[in-house]
Amino acid sequence: MARYDATQKEDTRRKILRAASREFREKGVRATTVPGVMESAGMTVGGFYKHFDSKEDLFRQALTEAVSGTSRLMQMVPEDLTGDAWKRAIADVYLSEMHRDNVKTGCALAALSGDVTRSDRETREVYEAGLEQMIDQFRTKLGVDHETARAEAWQFLAQLLGTLILSRAVASPSTSREILEASRDAAAD
Amino acid sequence: MARYDATQKEDTRRKILRAASREFREKGVRATTVPGVMESAGMTVGGFYKHFDSKEDLFRQALTEAVSGTSRLMQMVPEDLTGDAWKRAIADVYLSEMHRDNVKTGCALAALSGDVTRSDRETREVYEAGLEQMIDQFRTKLGVDHETARAEAWQFLAQLLGTLILSRAVASPSTSREILEASRDAAAD
DNA sequence: TGTACATCAGTGAACGCGCGTTCACTGATGTAC
DNA sequence: TGTACATCAGTGAACGCGCGTTCACTGATGTAC
């Protein structure tokens, strides 16, 4: 309510963004509502457009935020690991039941892939940038030969995403566990 | 308009279902509308509830239809292939640019995974049944040892799905192609 | 075979509802003097 | 330091719109006699 206090306004923006990035991941773009996000952020609807142009703009910004939060997931693994040992460690974190059950705060690339596919070019570019960031980090862990490592990085990332997505879509807990285990074991070959 | 002509009514039901399964894959569940589906099927809204209980019921039935259509995808590959040769052949079909660009008629397991994750148990069971069907076919192609083959089947399926999903979400055509190629090459190791 | 009637798949207007967005406002805080 | 004023982040009611669903209806066809 104050004037010239840019910090406070920025704080509010971040609060909305954080609430939005959770709800988008959990419910998807269409089922997430502007009034709902604002309520989660502890505010009323009206103020929304002081911070964002539209719901699509919110999605784009929340995606950016969620995606950069995701690559922090990689820091949960000892820094000195490389190659197959690193793959195994990443798979254990990424394909854990904990990660599967935490859609809200988990990997945005997995949770929002479907929504992004149906979004406009600008949004898909944000998603791609996040992917590239991830691939780049993967590549440095996987070897020196640039081209081969990059291909292996894509392959590994696809495996991780596909497995997590399947494990979340399935109805029975035992099948879900089986899916996670199969790919975790594969990373340890 | 007729009475007692069960065949004609069933034909109409199938026509609606076919239109729905395309639109669900293309636009997702929330963006697909009952009036829109009925128009695609060449009819008006009102008749819809003579065939389906609700939009959710339509989704469940369309998913069943789309999923069984998907396992027909496997018949595009020579029947005598097994093991790695079979994997290579399946990857070439599944990870083709043609399949990537045909969301409407392509693999329902890939196109609807996000929507299914956010659906109720009954719907997720339909999805899981489709997966099991797929896994069973995969397993027989991959070896005799039941447990190992099943694990390898899950792993391979996750790889296929993850790759297709990523290739569709990305903005640039060249990155999309790179993703497809990386996993196609991996299947041929 | 011909006619009157019953059925019910499909029509299209209408319903209530929640969405994204707008807008007149409020009131706490910074600025000017 | 104290007071009057301007600003603008946030409020909450209101808007038009399209959704899922309902419903009174229509008219082609099957059945009864």
GROMACS .gro file of C-alpha atoms (C1' of nucleotides) in nm:
model
  444
    1MET     CA    1   0.000   0.000   0.000
    2ALA     CA    2   0.303   0.216   0.019
    3ARG     CA    3   0.463   0.418  -0.253
    4TYR     CA    4   0.816   0.384  -0.387
    5ASP     CA    5   0.883   0.074  -0.184
    6ALA     CA    6   0.994  -0.141  -0.474
    7THR     CA    7   1.124  -0.416  -0.245
    8GLN     CA    8   0.785  -0.479  -0.091
    9LYS     CA    9   0.613  -0.495  -0.430
   10GLU     CA   10   0.878  -0.735  -0.554
   11ASP     CA   11   0.823  -0.951  -0.247
   12THR     CA   12   0.453  -0.972  -0.325
   13ARG     CA   13   0.529  -1.064  -0.685
   14ARG     CA   14   0.753  -1.347  -0.571
   15LYS     CA   15   0.487  -1.468  -0.329
   16ILE     CA   16   0.231  -1.487  -0.611
   17LEU     CA   17   0.486  -1.653  -0.837
   18ARG     CA   18   0.571  -1.916  -0.579
   19ALA     CA   19   0.205  -1.999  -0.519
   20ALA     CA   20   0.142  -2.011  -0.894
   21SER     CA   21   0.435  -2.237  -0.973
   22ARG     CA   22   0.306  -2.487  -0.718
   23GLU     CA   23  -0.051  -2.482  -0.841
   24PHE     CA   24   0.045  -2.505  -1.206
   25ARG     CA   25   0.252  -2.815  -1.134
   26GLU     CA   26  -0.017  -2.973  -0.922
   27LYS     CA   27  -0.334  -2.896  -1.119
   28GLY     CA   28  -0.212  -2.800  -1.463
   29VAL     CA   29  -0.257  -2.469  -1.642
   30ARG     CA   30  -0.629  -2.482  -1.719
   31ALA     CA   31  -0.736  -2.600  -1.375
   32THR     CA   32  -0.526  -2.335  -1.204
   33THR     CA   33  -0.724  -2.013  -1.157
   34VAL     CA   34  -0.608  -1.658  -1.103
   35PRO     CA   35  -0.841  -1.611  -0.802
   36GLY     CA   36  -0.715  -1.940  -0.659
   37VAL     CA   37  -0.350  -1.846  -0.692
   38MET     CA   38  -0.413  -1.508  -0.532
   39GLU     CA   39  -0.592  -1.673  -0.242
   40SER     CA   40  -0.301  -1.914  -0.194
   41ALA     CA   41  -0.074  -1.613  -0.186
   42GLY     CA   42  -0.296  -1.461   0.084
   43MET     CA   43  -0.442  -1.183  -0.128
   44THR     CA   44  -0.751  -1.089  -0.329
   45VAL     CA   45  -0.790  -1.112  -0.706
   46GLY     CA   46  -0.783  -0.745  -0.795
   47GLY     CA   47  -0.416  -0.688  -0.722
   48PHE     CA   48  -0.305  -0.954  -0.967
   49TYR     CA   49  -0.286  -0.726  -1.268
   50LYS     CA   50  -0.055  -0.485  -1.088
   51HIS     CA   51   0.206  -0.763  -1.125
   52PHE     CA   52   0.120  -0.965  -1.434
   53ASP     CA   53  -0.025  -0.893  -1.777
   54SER     CA   54  -0.235  -1.206  -1.797
   55LYS     CA   55  -0.265  -1.564  -1.679
   56GLU     CA   56  -0.043  -1.674  -1.967
   57ASP     CA   57   0.220  -1.422  -1.855
   58LEU     CA   58   0.197  -1.567  -1.504
   59PHE     CA   59   0.245  -1.917  -1.641
   60ARG     CA   60   0.552  -1.813  -1.837
   61GLN     CA   61   0.709  -1.645  -1.534
   62ALA     CA   62   0.613  -1.926  -1.298
   63LEU     CA   63   0.764  -2.174  -1.543
   64THR     CA   64   1.091  -1.982  -1.545
   65GLU     CA   65   1.096  -1.980  -1.167
   66ALA     CA   66   1.000  -2.347  -1.137
   67VAL     CA   67   1.252  -2.457  -1.398
   68SER     CA   68   1.543  -2.282  -1.234
   69GLY     CA   69   1.434  -2.430  -0.903
   70THR     CA   70   1.448  -2.771  -1.067
   71SER     CA   71   1.808  -2.753  -1.173
   72ARG     CA   72   1.888  -2.699  -0.807
   73LEU     CA   73   1.776  -3.060  -0.770
   74MET     CA   74   2.113  -3.160  -0.912
   75GLN     CA   75   2.293  -3.010  -0.616
   76MET     CA   76   2.150  -3.282  -0.395
   77VAL     CA   77   2.420  -3.513  -0.524
   78PRO     CA   78   2.792  -3.511  -0.424
   79GLU     CA   79   2.977  -3.275  -0.652
   80ASP     CA   80   3.274  -3.495  -0.728
   81LEU     CA   81   3.073  -3.777  -0.887
   82THR     CA   82   3.090  -3.826  -1.264
   83GLY     CA   83   2.987  -4.081  -1.525
   84ASP     CA   84   2.785  -4.383  -1.418
   85ALA     CA   85   2.830  -4.319  -1.046
   86TRP     CA   86   2.679  -3.974  -1.095
   87LYS     CA   87   2.392  -4.118  -1.302
   88ARG     CA   88   2.314  -4.365  -1.027
   89ALA     CA   89   2.310  -4.093  -0.762
   90ILE     CA   90   2.088  -3.865  -0.970
   91ALA     CA   91   1.849  -4.150  -1.051
   92ASP     CA   92   1.819  -4.234  -0.680
   93VAL     CA   93   1.711  -3.879  -0.602
   94TYR     CA   94   1.501  -3.810  -0.911
   95LEU     CA   95   1.328  -4.147  -0.917
   96SER     CA   96   1.258  -4.158  -0.544
   97GLU     CA   97   0.904  -4.206  -0.413
   98MET     CA   98   0.944  -3.878  -0.233
   99HIS     CA   99   1.001  -3.690  -0.558
  100ARG     CA  100   0.715  -3.877  -0.725
  101ASP     CA  101   0.478  -3.771  -0.448
  102ASN     CA  102   0.583  -3.408  -0.445
  103VAL     CA  103   0.452  -3.280  -0.776
  104LYS     CA  104   0.400  -2.932  -0.633
  105THR     CA  105   0.767  -2.872  -0.562
  106GLY     CA  106   0.923  -3.137  -0.784
  107CYS     CA  107   1.073  -3.121  -1.132
  108ALA     CA  108   0.884  -2.867  -1.341
  109LEU     CA  109   1.005  -3.020  -1.664
  110ALA     CA  110   0.818  -3.339  -1.580
  111ALA     CA  111   0.509  -3.183  -1.423
  112LEU     CA  112   0.447  -2.924  -1.693
  113SER     CA  113   0.559  -3.097  -2.013
  114GLY     CA  114   0.202  -3.157  -2.129
  115ASP     CA  115   0.090  -2.802  -2.063
  116VAL     CA  116   0.398  -2.660  -2.231
  117THR     CA  117   0.339  -2.871  -2.542
  118ARG     CA  118   0.001  -2.700  -2.575
  119SER     CA  119   0.139  -2.350  -2.510
  120ASP     CA  120   0.264  -2.086  -2.749
  121ARG     CA  121   0.616  -2.056  -2.885
  122GLU     CA  122   0.737  -1.809  -2.623
  123THR     CA  123   0.641  -2.043  -2.340
  124ARG     CA  124   0.797  -2.343  -2.513
  125GLU     CA  125   1.117  -2.141  -2.545
  126VAL     CA  126   1.128  -2.088  -2.170
  127TYR     CA  127   1.087  -2.462  -2.124
  128GLU     CA  128   1.358  -2.537  -2.379
  129ALA     CA  129   1.597  -2.297  -2.209
  130GLY     CA  130   1.544  -2.485  -1.885
  131LEU     CA  131   1.612  -2.812  -2.059
  132GLU     CA  132   1.930  -2.680  -2.219
  133GLN     CA  133   2.051  -2.566  -1.879
  134MET     CA  134   1.990  -2.916  -1.744
  135ILE     CA  135   2.154  -3.086  -2.044
  136ASP     CA  136   2.458  -2.867  -2.008
  137GLN     CA  137   2.504  -2.970  -1.649
  138PHE     CA  138   2.447  -3.335  -1.742
  139ARG     CA  139   2.699  -3.317  -2.024
  140THR     CA  140   2.984  -3.196  -1.806
  141LYS     CA  141   2.920  -3.492  -1.575
  142LEU     CA  142   2.916  -3.748  -1.851
  143GLY     CA  143   3.242  -3.699  -2.037
  144VAL     CA  144   3.470  -3.484  -2.241
  145ASP     CA  145   3.362  -3.574  -2.590
  146HIS     CA  146   3.107  -3.302  -2.650
  147GLU     CA  147   2.874  -3.465  -2.902
  148THR     CA  148   2.854  -3.809  -2.745
  149ALA     CA  149   2.805  -3.672  -2.397
  150ARG     CA  150   2.526  -3.445  -2.513
  151ALA     CA  151   2.343  -3.732  -2.680
  152GLU     CA  152   2.382  -3.942  -2.368
  153ALA     CA  153   2.256  -3.653  -2.159
  154TRP     CA  154   1.936  -3.625  -2.364
  155GLN     CA  155   1.888  -3.996  -2.345
  156PHE     CA  156   1.931  -3.998  -1.969
  157LEU     CA  157   1.703  -3.699  -1.919
  158ALA     CA  158   1.430  -3.861  -2.131
  159GLN     CA  159   1.461  -4.176  -1.923
  160LEU     CA  160   1.425  -3.983  -1.597
  161LEU     CA  161   1.128  -3.779  -1.716
  162GLY     CA  162   0.948  -4.070  -1.878
  163THR     CA  163   0.987  -4.285  -1.569
  164LEU     CA  164   0.867  -4.017  -1.327
  165ILE     CA  165   0.569  -3.933  -1.547
  166LEU     CA  166   0.465  -4.298  -1.577
  167SER     CA  167   0.506  -4.361  -1.206
  168ARG     CA  168   0.273  -4.070  -1.136
  169ALA     CA  169   0.001  -4.162  -1.386
  170VAL     CA  170  -0.044  -4.521  -1.276
  171ALA     CA  171  -0.316  -4.619  -1.028
  172SER     CA  172  -0.155  -4.891  -0.817
  173PRO     CA  173   0.131  -4.814  -0.576
  174SER     CA  174   0.306  -5.143  -0.650
  175THR     CA  175   0.319  -5.081  -1.025
  176SER     CA  176   0.440  -4.730  -0.959
  177ARG     CA  177   0.721  -4.864  -0.744
  178GLU     CA  178   0.809  -5.124  -1.006
  179ILE     CA  179   0.843  -4.855  -1.272
  180LEU     CA  180   1.073  -4.643  -1.056
  181GLU     CA  181   1.288  -4.940  -0.961
  182ALA     CA  182   1.329  -5.064  -1.316
  183SER     CA  183   1.480  -4.736  -1.429
  184ARG     CA  184   1.684  -4.686  -1.114
  185ASP     CA  185   1.843  -5.025  -1.172
  186ALA     CA  186   1.902  -4.941  -1.537
  187ALA     CA  187   2.101  -4.632  -1.443
  188ALA     CA  188   2.326  -4.858  -1.238
  189ASP     CA  189   2.422  -5.094  -1.519
  190MET     CA  190  -3.433  -4.063  -3.471
  191ALA     CA  191  -3.526  -4.425  -3.502
  192ARG     CA  192  -3.630  -4.668  -3.236
  193TYR     CA  193  -3.476  -5.004  -3.158
  194ASP     CA  194  -3.197  -4.956  -3.408
  195ALA     CA  195  -2.912  -5.028  -3.168
  196THR     CA  196  -2.651  -5.043  -3.444
  197GLN     CA  197  -2.711  -4.687  -3.553
  198LYS     CA  198  -2.692  -4.555  -3.199
  199GLU     CA  199  -2.370  -4.747  -3.142
  200ASP     CA  200  -2.228  -4.597  -3.462
  201THR     CA  201  -2.302  -4.249  -3.333
  202ARG     CA  202  -2.141  -4.331  -3.000
  203ARG     CA  203  -1.825  -4.445  -3.176
  204LYS     CA  204  -1.822  -4.131  -3.390
  205ILE     CA  205  -1.835  -3.912  -3.076
  206LEU     CA  206  -1.571  -4.126  -2.908
  207ARG     CA  207  -1.337  -4.100  -3.206
  208ALA     CA  208  -1.371  -3.723  -3.219
  209ALA     CA  209  -1.321  -3.700  -2.843
  210SER     CA  210  -1.012  -3.916  -2.831
  211ARG     CA  211  -0.850  -3.693  -3.091
  212GLU     CA  212  -0.939  -3.368  -2.918
  213PHE     CA  213  -0.835  -3.491  -2.575
  214ARG     CA  214  -0.493  -3.586  -2.710
  215GLU     CA  215  -0.452  -3.262  -2.897
  216LYS     CA  216  -0.587  -3.006  -2.650
  217GLY     CA  217  -0.591  -3.186  -2.316
  218VAL     CA  218  -0.892  -3.262  -2.099
  219ARG     CA  219  -0.976  -2.913  -1.970
  220ALA     CA  220  -0.944  -2.741  -2.306
  221THR     CA  221  -1.161  -3.001  -2.477
  222THR     CA  222  -1.529  -2.906  -2.458
  223VAL     CA  223  -1.840  -3.119  -2.490
  224PRO     CA  224  -1.996  -2.879  -2.745
  225GLY     CA  225  -1.668  -2.883  -2.940
  226VAL     CA  226  -1.649  -3.261  -2.952
  227MET     CA  227  -2.011  -3.286  -3.061
  228GLU     CA  228  -1.951  -3.037  -3.338
  229SER     CA  229  -1.647  -3.233  -3.456
  230ALA     CA  230  -1.867  -3.541  -3.463
  231GLY     CA  231  -2.116  -3.348  -3.679
  232MET     CA  232  -2.387  -3.315  -3.417
  233THR     CA  233  -2.535  -3.072  -3.166
  234VAL     CA  234  -2.469  -3.069  -2.792
  235GLY     CA  235  -2.800  -3.197  -2.664
  236GLY     CA  236  -2.759  -3.553  -2.783
  237PHE     CA  237  -2.440  -3.603  -2.587
  238TYR     CA  238  -2.606  -3.723  -2.267
  239LYS     CA  239  -2.793  -3.995  -2.452
  240HIS     CA  240  -2.450  -4.162  -2.486
  241PHE     CA  241  -2.237  -4.052  -2.193
  242ASP     CA  242  -2.297  -3.973  -1.827
  243SER     CA  243  -2.057  -3.682  -1.809
  244LYS     CA  244  -1.746  -3.531  -1.961
  245GLU     CA  245  -1.536  -3.740  -1.722
  246ASP     CA  246  -1.715  -4.054  -1.844
  247LEU     CA  247  -1.636  -3.951  -2.201
  248PHE     CA  248  -1.272  -3.905  -2.112
  249ARG     CA  249  -1.252  -4.248  -1.953
  250GLN     CA  250  -1.411  -4.416  -2.253
  251ALA     CA  251  -1.208  -4.215  -2.503
  252LEU     CA  252  -0.894  -4.309  -2.313
  253THR     CA  253  -0.981  -4.677  -2.337
  254GLU     CA  254  -1.038  -4.642  -2.708
  255ALA     CA  255  -0.721  -4.436  -2.765
  256VAL     CA  256  -0.507  -4.670  -2.558
  257SER     CA  257  -0.613  -4.983  -2.741
  258GLY     CA  258  -0.551  -4.797  -3.067
  259THR     CA  259  -0.200  -4.725  -2.943
  260SER     CA  260  -0.097  -5.084  -2.891
  261ARG     CA  261  -0.180  -5.136  -3.258
  262LEU     CA  262   0.126  -4.917  -3.315
  263MET     CA  263   0.338  -5.220  -3.237
  264GLN     CA  264   0.205  -5.403  -3.539
  265MET     CA  265   0.390  -5.160  -3.764
  266VAL     CA  266   0.705  -5.360  -3.702
  267PRO     CA  267   0.796  -5.702  -3.854
  268GLU     CA  268   0.657  -5.972  -3.633
  269ASP     CA  269   0.963  -6.196  -3.626
  270LEU     CA  270   1.194  -5.936  -3.469
  271THR     CA  271   1.301  -5.978  -3.107
  272GLY     CA  272   1.551  -5.830  -2.861
  273ASP     CA  273   1.764  -5.535  -2.971
  274ALA     CA  274   1.661  -5.557  -3.335
  275TRP     CA  275   1.299  -5.526  -3.229
  276LYS     CA  276   1.382  -5.233  -2.998
  277ARG     CA  277   1.554  -5.054  -3.284
  278ALA     CA  278   1.256  -5.105  -3.513
  279ILE     CA  279   1.006  -4.986  -3.251
  280ALA     CA  280   1.219  -4.682  -3.168
  281ASP     CA  281   1.234  -4.588  -3.538
  282VAL     CA  282   0.856  -4.586  -3.559
  283TYR     CA  283   0.776  -4.442  -3.218
  284LEU     CA  284   1.045  -4.175  -3.223
  285SER     CA  285   0.982  -4.064  -3.581
  286GLU     CA  286   0.905  -3.701  -3.662
  287MET     CA  287   0.579  -3.821  -3.809
  288HIS     CA  288   0.465  -3.966  -3.479
  289ARG     CA  289   0.584  -3.658  -3.293
  290ASP     CA  290   0.375  -3.435  -3.520
  291ASN     CA  291   0.061  -3.646  -3.500
  292VAL     CA  292  -0.049  -3.596  -3.141
  293LYS     CA  293  -0.414  -3.637  -3.237
  294THR     CA  294  -0.374  -3.995  -3.353
  295GLY     CA  295  -0.045  -4.087  -3.185
  296CYS     CA  296   0.033  -4.269  -2.862
  297ALA     CA  297  -0.232  -4.191  -2.604
  298LEU     CA  298  -0.005  -4.293  -2.318
  299ALA     CA  299   0.229  -4.010  -2.409
  300ALA     CA  300  -0.030  -3.748  -2.503
  301LEU     CA  301  -0.253  -3.796  -2.199
  302SER     CA  302  -0.009  -3.884  -1.921
  303GLY     CA  303  -0.038  -3.541  -1.760
  304ASP     CA  304  -0.417  -3.536  -1.770
  305VAL     CA  305  -0.438  -3.889  -1.634
  306THR     CA  306  -0.210  -3.801  -1.343
  307ARG     CA  307  -0.464  -3.538  -1.243
  308SER     CA  308  -0.766  -3.767  -1.289
  309ASP     CA  309  -0.944  -3.993  -1.042
  310ARG     CA  310  -0.850  -4.350  -0.959
  311GLU     CA  311  -1.088  -4.512  -1.208
  312THR     CA  312  -0.935  -4.319  -1.496
  313ARG     CA  313  -0.582  -4.396  -1.382
  314GLU     CA  314  -0.675  -4.762  -1.375
  315VAL     CA  315  -0.778  -4.748  -1.739
  316TYR     CA  316  -0.443  -4.592  -1.818
  317GLU     CA  317  -0.255  -4.851  -1.617
  318ALA     CA  318  -0.440  -5.135  -1.793
  319GLY     CA  319  -0.324  -4.989  -2.125
  320LEU     CA  320   0.031  -4.973  -1.996
  321GLU     CA  321   0.021  -5.333  -1.873
  322GLN     CA  322  -0.101  -5.445  -2.212
  323MET     CA  323   0.193  -5.267  -2.373
  324ILE     CA  324   0.443  -5.402  -2.122
  325ASP     CA  325   0.319  -5.753  -2.178
  326GLN     CA  326   0.378  -5.727  -2.550
  327PHE     CA  327   0.720  -5.571  -2.489
  328ARG     CA  328   0.818  -5.844  -2.248
  329THR     CA  329   0.755  -6.127  -2.492
  330LYS     CA  330   0.981  -5.952  -2.739
  331LEU     CA  331   1.263  -5.900  -2.495
  332GLY     CA  332   1.338  -6.242  -2.355
  333VAL     CA  333   1.230  -6.546  -2.166
  334ASP     CA  334   1.337  -6.454  -1.815
  335HIS     CA  335   1.016  -6.303  -1.689
  336GLU     CA  336   1.138  -6.058  -1.425
  337THR     CA  337   1.436  -5.918  -1.612
  338ALA     CA  338   1.239  -5.877  -1.934
  339ARG     CA  339   0.961  -5.693  -1.754
  340ALA     CA  340   1.205  -5.452  -1.594
  341GLU     CA  341   1.371  -5.392  -1.930
  342ALA     CA  342   1.027  -5.337  -2.084
  343TRP     CA  343   0.938  -5.066  -1.832
  344GLN     CA  344   1.273  -4.904  -1.884
  345PHE     CA  345   1.234  -4.904  -2.261
  346LEU     CA  346   0.877  -4.775  -2.244
  347ALA     CA  347   0.982  -4.490  -2.014
  348GLN     CA  348   1.259  -4.401  -2.255
  349LEU     CA  349   1.019  -4.391  -2.550
  350LEU     CA  350   0.757  -4.184  -2.367
  351GLY     CA  351   1.003  -3.941  -2.214
  352THR     CA  352   1.173  -3.879  -2.546
  353LEU     CA  353   0.849  -3.823  -2.737
  354ILE     CA  354   0.717  -3.590  -2.468
  355LEU     CA  355   1.036  -3.383  -2.463
  356SER     CA  356   1.054  -3.363  -2.842
  357ARG     CA  357   0.701  -3.223  -2.845
  358ALA     CA  358   0.747  -2.966  -2.570
  359VAL     CA  359   1.057  -2.802  -2.708
  360ALA     CA  360   1.036  -2.487  -2.925
  361SER     CA  361   1.309  -2.534  -3.184
  362PRO     CA  362   1.283  -2.802  -3.453
  363SER     CA  363   1.654  -2.875  -3.441
  364THR     CA  364   1.656  -2.947  -3.067
  365SER     CA  365   1.347  -3.161  -3.113
  366ARG     CA  366   1.523  -3.363  -3.380
  367GLU     CA  367   1.834  -3.396  -3.164
  368ILE     CA  368   1.627  -3.540  -2.878
  369LEU     CA  369   1.461  -3.798  -3.101
  370GLU     CA  370   1.791  -3.900  -3.260
  371ALA     CA  371   1.972  -3.939  -2.930
  372SER     CA  372   1.720  -4.195  -2.805
  373ARG     CA  373   1.686  -4.368  -3.140
  374ASP     CA  374   2.064  -4.420  -3.143
  375ALA     CA  375   2.054  -4.545  -2.785
  376ALA     CA  376   1.805  -4.816  -2.874
  377ALA     CA  377   2.053  -4.936  -3.135
  378ASP     CA  378   2.347  -4.977  -2.902
  379DT     C1'  379  -5.128  -5.415  -4.699
  380DG     C1'  380  -5.255  -4.982  -4.462
  381DT     C1'  381  -5.314  -4.677  -4.074
  382DA     C1'  382  -5.267  -4.499  -3.588
  383DC     C1'  383  -4.975  -4.488  -3.230
  384DA     C1'  384  -4.552  -4.520  -2.931
  385DT     C1'  385  -4.072  -4.470  -2.899
  386DC     C1'  386  -3.648  -4.235  -2.842
  387DA     C1'  387  -3.200  -4.047  -3.094
  388DG     C1'  388  -3.099  -3.618  -3.186
  389DT     C1'  389  -3.215  -3.083  -3.167
  390DG     C1'  390  -3.125  -2.632  -2.997
  391DA     C1'  391  -3.238  -2.298  -2.653
  392DA     C1'  392  -3.170  -2.224  -2.181
  393DC     C1'  393  -2.971  -2.281  -1.703
  394DG     C1'  394  -2.634  -2.171  -1.326
  395DC     C1'  395  -2.161  -2.130  -1.245
  396DG     C1'  396  -1.685  -2.003  -1.228
  397DC     C1'  397  -1.354  -1.816  -1.508
  398DG     C1'  398  -1.021  -1.408  -1.665
  399DT     C1'  399  -1.031  -0.945  -1.644
  400DT     C1'  400  -1.175  -0.456  -1.518
  401DC     C1'  401  -1.252  -0.076  -1.225
  402DA     C1'  402  -1.377   0.265  -0.873
  403DC     C1'  403  -1.205   0.270  -0.423
  404DT     C1'  404  -0.902   0.292   0.005
  405DG     C1'  405  -0.560   0.390   0.306
  406DA     C1'  406  -0.061   0.350   0.438
  407DT     C1'  407   0.347   0.570   0.327
  408DG     C1'  408   0.684   0.901   0.091
  409DT     C1'  409   0.751   1.391  -0.035
  410DA     C1'  410   0.719   1.902  -0.004
  411DC     C1'  411   0.718   2.286   0.268
  412DT     C1'  412   0.960   1.853   1.367
  413DG     C1'  413   0.481   1.882   1.195
  414DT     C1'  414   0.122   1.902   0.848
  415DA     C1'  415  -0.102   1.869   0.378
  416DC     C1'  416  -0.085   1.636  -0.021
  417DA     C1'  417   0.017   1.283  -0.389
  418DT     C1'  418   0.100   0.816  -0.495
  419DC     C1'  419  -0.014   0.351  -0.596
  420DA     C1'  420  -0.029  -0.156  -0.400
  421DG     C1'  421  -0.393  -0.392  -0.279
  422DT     C1'  422  -0.935  -0.442  -0.223
  423DG     C1'  423  -1.360  -0.648  -0.356
  424DA     C1'  424  -1.762  -0.602  -0.641
  425DA     C1'  425  -1.882  -0.636  -1.108
  426DC     C1'  426  -1.839  -0.755  -1.615
  427DG     C1'  427  -1.902  -1.065  -2.025
  428DC     C1'  428  -1.818  -1.517  -2.169
  429DG     C1'  429  -1.804  -2.006  -2.244
  430DC     C1'  430  -1.842  -2.405  -1.997
  431DG     C1'  431  -2.109  -2.862  -1.847
  432DT     C1'  432  -2.553  -2.991  -1.814
  433DT     C1'  433  -3.075  -2.990  -1.861
  434DC     C1'  434  -3.501  -3.002  -2.094
  435DA     C1'  435  -3.913  -2.947  -2.381
  436DC     C1'  436  -3.936  -3.065  -2.848
  437DT     C1'  437  -3.937  -3.314  -3.310
  438DG     C1'  438  -3.980  -3.640  -3.646
  439DA     C1'  439  -3.824  -4.086  -3.849
  440DT     C1'  440  -3.900  -4.549  -3.770
  441DG     C1'  441  -4.082  -4.993  -3.542
  442DT     C1'  442  -4.507  -5.210  -3.366
  443DA     C1'  443  -5.007  -5.325  -3.318
  444DC     C1'  444  -5.417  -5.414  -3.529
   0.00000   0.00000   0.00000
